[in-house]
Tab-separated table of C-alpha atoms and ligand atoms in Angstrom:
chain	number	residue	atom	x	y	z
D	788	UNK	CA	-7.368	15.262	19.480
D	789	UNK	CA	-7.564	15.341	15.852
D	790	UNK	CA	-9.319	11.795	14.457
D	791	UNK	CA	-6.355	11.387	12.068
D	792	UNK	CA	-3.726	12.186	14.873
D	793	UNK	CA	-5.449	9.452	16.151
D	794	UNK	CA	-5.328	7.303	13.878
D	795	UNK	CA	-1.965	7.727	13.208
D	796	UNK	CA	-1.138	7.130	16.901
D	797	UNK	CA	-2.711	3.658	16.113
D	798	UNK	CA	-0.905	2.901	13.194
D	799	UNK	CA	2.281	3.420	14.825
D	800	UNK	CA	1.820	1.379	17.924
D	801	UNK	CA	0.911	-1.078	15.255
D	802	UNK	CA	4.007	-1.053	13.573
D	803	UNK	CA	6.188	-0.833	16.944
D	804	UNK	CA	4.559	-4.046	18.357
D	805	UNK	CA	4.646	-5.960	15.028
D	806	UNK	CA	7.943	-5.200	14.990
D	807	UNK	CA	8.381	-6.069	18.171
D	808	UNK	CA	7.009	-9.423	18.714
D	809	UNK	CA	9.864	-10.312	15.548
D	810	UNK	CA	12.280	-8.983	16.965
D	811	UNK	CA	13.027	-6.343	14.681
D	812	UNK	CA	13.954	-2.686	16.267
D	813	UNK	CA	10.674	0.168	15.806
D	814	UNK	CA	12.353	2.334	13.574
D	815	UNK	CA	13.951	-0.455	10.704
D	816	UNK	CA	10.181	0.358	9.910
D	817	UNK	CA	8.781	4.225	8.367
D	818	UNK	CA	5.514	4.881	8.004
D	819	UNK	CA	4.493	6.529	4.532
D	820	UNK	CA	1.051	7.802	4.934
D	821	UNK	CA	-1.123	7.186	1.634
D	822	UNK	CA	-3.033	10.273	0.922
D	823	UNK	CA	-4.308	9.886	-2.411
D	824	UNK	CA	-7.707	11.350	-3.036
D	825	UNK	CA	-7.574	13.335	0.836
D	826	UNK	CA	-7.747	16.912	1.150
D	827	UNK	CA	-4.472	19.103	1.726
D	828	UNK	CA	-6.014	19.609	5.460
D	829	UNK	CA	-5.730	15.624	6.030
D	830	UNK	CA	-2.022	16.360	5.489
D	831	UNK	CA	-1.737	19.094	7.955
D	832	UNK	CA	-3.252	16.999	10.256
D	833	UNK	CA	-0.925	14.668	10.071
D	834	UNK	CA	2.019	16.549	9.746
D	835	UNK	CA	1.325	18.037	12.817
D	836	UNK	CA	0.413	15.061	14.291
D	837	UNK	CA	4.858	14.526	12.899
D	838	UNK	CA	3.793	12.936	9.957
D	839	UNK	CA	6.771	14.310	7.263
D	840	UNK	CA	6.705	11.104	4.558
D	841	UNK	CA	2.936	10.846	2.283
D	842	UNK	CA	2.516	8.667	-0.844
D	843	UNK	CA	0.811	9.919	-3.734
D	844	UNK	CA	-0.830	8.013	-6.896
D	845	UNK	CA	-2.149	10.706	-9.051
D	846	UNK	CA	-0.110	13.373	-11.151
D	847	UNK	CA	-2.238	16.122	-11.401
D	848	UNK	CA	-3.558	15.822	-7.586
D	849	UNK	CA	-0.094	15.517	-5.929
D	850	UNK	CA	1.258	18.647	-7.578
D	851	UNK	CA	-1.903	20.578	-6.977
D	852	UNK	CA	-1.418	19.363	-3.183
D	853	UNK	CA	2.591	20.321	-3.220
D	854	UNK	CA	1.497	23.497	-4.410
D	855	UNK	CA	-1.005	23.628	-1.713
D	856	UNK	CA	1.438	22.794	1.236
D	857	UNK	CA	4.479	24.097	-0.221
D	858	UNK	CA	4.750	25.355	3.645
D	859	UNK	CA	5.404	22.255	4.901
D	860	UNK	CA	8.927	20.556	5.072
D	861	UNK	CA	7.039	17.216	3.948
D	862	UNK	CA	8.661	14.021	1.643
D	863	UNK	CA	6.442	13.011	-0.680
D	864	UNK	CA	6.425	9.740	-2.627
D	865	UNK	CA	5.085	9.295	-5.777
D	866	UNK	CA	3.359	5.140	-5.794
D	867	UNK	CA	0.795	5.222	-8.853
D	868	UNK	CA	1.423	4.318	-12.219
D	869	UNK	CA	3.992	6.013	-14.129
D	870	UNK	CA	3.483	7.075	-17.468
D	871	UNK	CA	6.787	7.886	-19.202
D	872	UNK	CA	5.192	11.039	-21.099
D	873	UNK	CA	4.433	11.861	-17.137
D	874	UNK	CA	8.267	11.641	-16.320
D	875	UNK	CA	9.070	15.065	-15.924
D	876	UNK	CA	6.994	16.425	-13.140
D	877	UNK	CA	7.784	13.498	-11.308
D	878	UNK	CA	11.482	13.781	-11.579
D	879	UNK	CA	11.394	17.729	-10.476
D	880	UNK	CA	8.796	17.104	-7.379
D	881	UNK	CA	9.042	14.222	-5.794
D	882	UNK	CA	12.085	13.225	-3.178
D	883	UNK	CA	10.773	8.698	-3.678
D	884	UNK	CA	9.145	6.522	-7.064
D	885	UNK	CA	7.914	3.585	-5.231
D	886	UNK	CA	6.420	2.632	-9.525
D	887	UNK	CA	9.070	2.028	-11.301
D	888	UNK	CA	9.199	-0.700	-13.890
D	889	UNK	CA	11.256	-0.577	-16.277
D	890	UNK	CA	14.550	0.514	-18.084
D	891	UNK	CA	12.575	3.471	-19.724
D	892	UNK	CA	11.143	4.912	-16.902
D	893	UNK	CA	14.373	4.912	-14.723
D	894	UNK	CA	16.093	6.290	-18.008
D	895	UNK	CA	13.597	9.300	-18.330
D	896	UNK	CA	13.666	10.341	-14.518
D	897	UNK	CA	17.260	9.979	-14.396
D	898	UNK	CA	17.529	12.054	-17.104
D	899	UNK	CA	14.942	14.977	-15.801
D	900	UNK	CA	16.932	14.750	-12.148
D	901	UNK	CA	17.185	18.557	-11.877
D	902	UNK	CA	21.044	19.048	-11.149
D	903	UNK	CA	20.492	21.303	-7.830
D	904	UNK	CA	18.334	18.008	-6.646
D	905	UNK	CA	19.861	14.870	-4.614
D	906	UNK	CA	19.391	11.972	-6.568
D	907	UNK	CA	16.016	10.725	-6.531
D	908	UNK	CA	15.153	7.355	-4.768
D	909	UNK	CA	13.471	4.392	-6.929
D	910	UNK	CA	12.413	1.728	-5.511
D	911	UNK	CA	11.734	-1.516	-8.310
D	912	UNK	CA	7.910	-2.454	-8.513
D	913	UNK	CA	7.427	-6.222	-8.556
D	914	UNK	CA	4.107	-8.252	-9.844
D	915	UNK	CA	4.467	-10.737	-7.320
D	916	UNK	CA	1.022	-12.729	-8.032
D	917	UNK	CA	1.504	-12.079	-12.110
D	918	UNK	CA	-1.585	-10.161	-11.575
D	919	UNK	CA	-2.819	-8.634	-15.449
D	920	UNK	CA	-4.393	-5.427	-14.015
D	921	UNK	CA	-0.944	-4.489	-12.435
D	922	UNK	CA	2.313	-3.212	-13.384
D	923	UNK	CA	5.517	-4.882	-12.043
D	924	UNK	CA	8.557	-6.867	-13.359
D	925	UNK	CA	8.412	-9.989	-12.722
D	926	UNK	CA	11.093	-11.773	-10.029
D	927	UNK	CA	12.388	-13.646	-13.003
D	928	UNK	CA	13.302	-10.354	-14.677
D	929	UNK	CA	14.089	-8.152	-11.628
D	930	UNK	CA	18.196	-8.973	-12.068
D	931	UNK	CA	18.647	-7.705	-15.801
D	932	UNK	CA	16.676	-4.363	-14.585
D	933	UNK	CA	18.035	-3.757	-11.445
D	934	UNK	CA	21.230	-3.884	-13.348
D	935	UNK	CA	20.120	-1.575	-16.456
D	936	UNK	CA	18.885	1.129	-13.864
D	937	UNK	CA	21.735	0.954	-11.075
D	938	UNK	CA	24.217	3.055	-13.127
D	939	UNK	CA	21.963	5.697	-13.867
D	940	UNK	CA	23.776	8.816	-12.575
D	941	UNK	CA	20.638	11.059	-11.145
D	942	UNK	CA	18.403	8.039	-9.593
D	943	UNK	CA	19.835	5.858	-6.265
D	944	UNK	CA	18.130	2.834	-6.694
D	945	UNK	CA	16.759	1.933	-2.871
D	946	UNK	CA	14.844	-1.415	-3.356
D	947	UNK	CA	11.374	-2.737	-4.267
D	948	UNK	CA	8.001	-2.677	-3.609
D	949	UNK	CA	5.141	-4.696	-4.587
D	950	UNK	CA	1.191	-5.100	-4.031
D	951	UNK	CA	0.034	-8.278	-3.353
D	952	UNK	CA	-3.129	-10.043	-3.966
D	953	UNK	CA	-5.059	-9.502	-1.027
D	954	UNK	CA	-5.614	-12.119	0.880
D	955	UNK	CA	-7.211	-12.272	4.193
D	956	UNK	CA	-4.805	-14.285	7.072
D	957	UNK	CA	-1.791	-13.562	8.063
D	958	UNK	CA	-0.387	-16.497	7.388
D	959	UNK	CA	-1.127	-15.982	3.521
D	960	UNK	CA	-0.350	-12.533	3.461
D	961	UNK	CA	3.513	-12.867	5.171
D	962	UNK	CA	3.817	-15.755	2.779
D	963	UNK	CA	2.877	-13.833	-0.476
D	964	UNK	CA	4.860	-10.916	0.685
D	965	UNK	CA	8.430	-12.950	1.535
D	966	UNK	CA	9.751	-13.802	-2.136
D	967	UNK	CA	10.114	-9.949	-2.270
D	968	UNK	CA	12.204	-9.613	0.859
D	969	UNK	CA	14.206	-12.958	-0.681
D	970	UNK	CA	14.469	-11.121	-4.153
D	971	UNK	CA	16.083	-8.111	-1.713
D	972	UNK	CA	18.608	-10.510	-0.582
D	973	UNK	CA	20.050	-12.580	-3.015
D	974	UNK	CA	20.041	-8.914	-5.377
D	975	UNK	CA	22.032	-6.738	-2.136
D	976	UNK	CA	25.338	-9.925	-2.964
D	977	UNK	CA	25.636	-7.506	-6.490
D	978	UNK	CA	23.582	-4.526	-5.018
D	979	UNK	CA	24.830	-3.654	-1.287
D	980	UNK	CA	23.147	0.005	-1.528
D	981	UNK	CA	19.702	-1.586	-1.151
D	982	UNK	CA	18.222	-1.162	1.346
D	983	UNK	CA	14.036	-0.396	0.996
D	984	UNK	CA	11.178	-3.255	0.772
D	985	UNK	CA	8.174	-1.211	0.289
D	986	UNK	CA	5.521	-3.671	1.388
D	987	UNK	CA	2.628	-3.569	3.185
D	988	UNK	CA	-0.542	-1.280	3.303
D	989	UNK	CA	-3.083	-0.737	6.150
D	990	UNK	CA	-4.525	-4.917	5.401
D	991	UNK	CA	-1.577	-6.164	5.994
D	992	UNK	CA	0.439	-4.393	7.821
D	993	UNK	CA	1.607	-6.955	10.277
D	994	UNK	CA	2.350	-9.757	7.716
D	995	UNK	CA	4.565	-7.088	6.305
D	996	UNK	CA	6.617	-6.019	9.149
D	997	UNK	CA	6.865	-10.123	9.910
D	998	UNK	CA	7.911	-10.569	6.573
D	999	UNK	CA	10.786	-7.638	6.740
D	1000	UNK	CA	9.229	-4.396	5.027
D	1001	UNK	CA	10.940	-1.512	5.646
D	1002	UNK	CA	8.353	1.367	4.468
D	1003	UNK	CA	4.416	0.706	4.798
D	1004	UNK	CA	2.513	2.657	2.919
D	1005	UNK	CA	-0.787	3.411	5.173
D	1006	UNK	CA	-3.984	5.352	3.679
D	1007	UNK	CA	-7.281	4.278	4.630
D	1008	UNK	CA	-6.254	3.312	8.629
D	1009	UNK	CA	-4.747	7.007	8.666
D	1010	UNK	CA	-6.887	8.945	6.391
D	1011	UNK	CA	-10.331	6.753	6.820
D	1012	UNK	CA	-11.995	4.468	3.594
D	1013	UNK	CA	-11.527	6.202	0.320
D	1014	UNK	CA	-15.218	6.809	-1.422
G	1162	PLP	C1	-4.079	3.299	-2.144
G	1162	PLP	C2	-2.439	2.665	-1.938
G	1162	PLP	C3	-1.820	1.822	-0.976
G	1162	PLP	C4	-2.456	2.567	0.313
G	1162	PLP	O1	-3.663	1.657	0.673
G	1162	PLP	P1	-4.604	1.454	2.068
G	1162	PLP	O2	-5.565	0.138	2.163
G	1162	PLP	O3	-5.158	2.518	2.067
G	1162	PLP	O4	-3.605	1.574	3.447
G	1162	PLP	C5	-0.401	1.484	-0.471
G	1162	PLP	N1	0.254	1.272	-1.500
G	1162	PLP	C6	0.277	2.028	-2.761
G	1162	PLP	C7	0.580	1.673	-4.663
G	1162	PLP	C8	-1.574	2.373	-3.077
G	1162	PLP	O5	-1.501	2.748	-4.264
């Protein structure tokens, strides 16, 4: 068995037991394999092991890989920082964008989404720890951003995404993520279609599932450490 297939199985088992231990159904948590910096061969190995949803951070790298993997039926997610002058290829070549943090980006993605494709799924990225180095809207500004993007015709706002500052133990990790889950619950009162909490990486997968994640984004524990 390929080592990526073994790692994938281990990650799926971690998701299943994390879900079971807090009474959630195992299919309520989706796995996004984060393949940034990894060669197409690694993506092929994961695909052959049943993983069809991949996340990429760097636009040019992602477009190159999409070309080389055009024979596979991959659902591509853009999860990296997104500049306004780079939105068109993202609107044209991805199914999801997790890193929308301002109205201008959402407007451009909607305007540039080809009519031949279904609406682009987006998550609003929230800067939970107010870190200057990270993108994301504040929790305070989130409702206004959501209202301003919710009616855009060619995007479908699915939920929230966050990358909290690293914490080493389960309880602190869970506490750090809970405000995102609480925010989603509140926003659902006025936006019932919201169904996605994109949170949880290799180091805090279990805490993210406990806090209500519906999509964990896992790179290192599937593909190995990045250089
Ligand atoms: C790299 C990355 C991940 C994956 O992180 P790992 O710790 O390697 O699992 C998840 N989300 C985002 C936004 C990333 O940039």
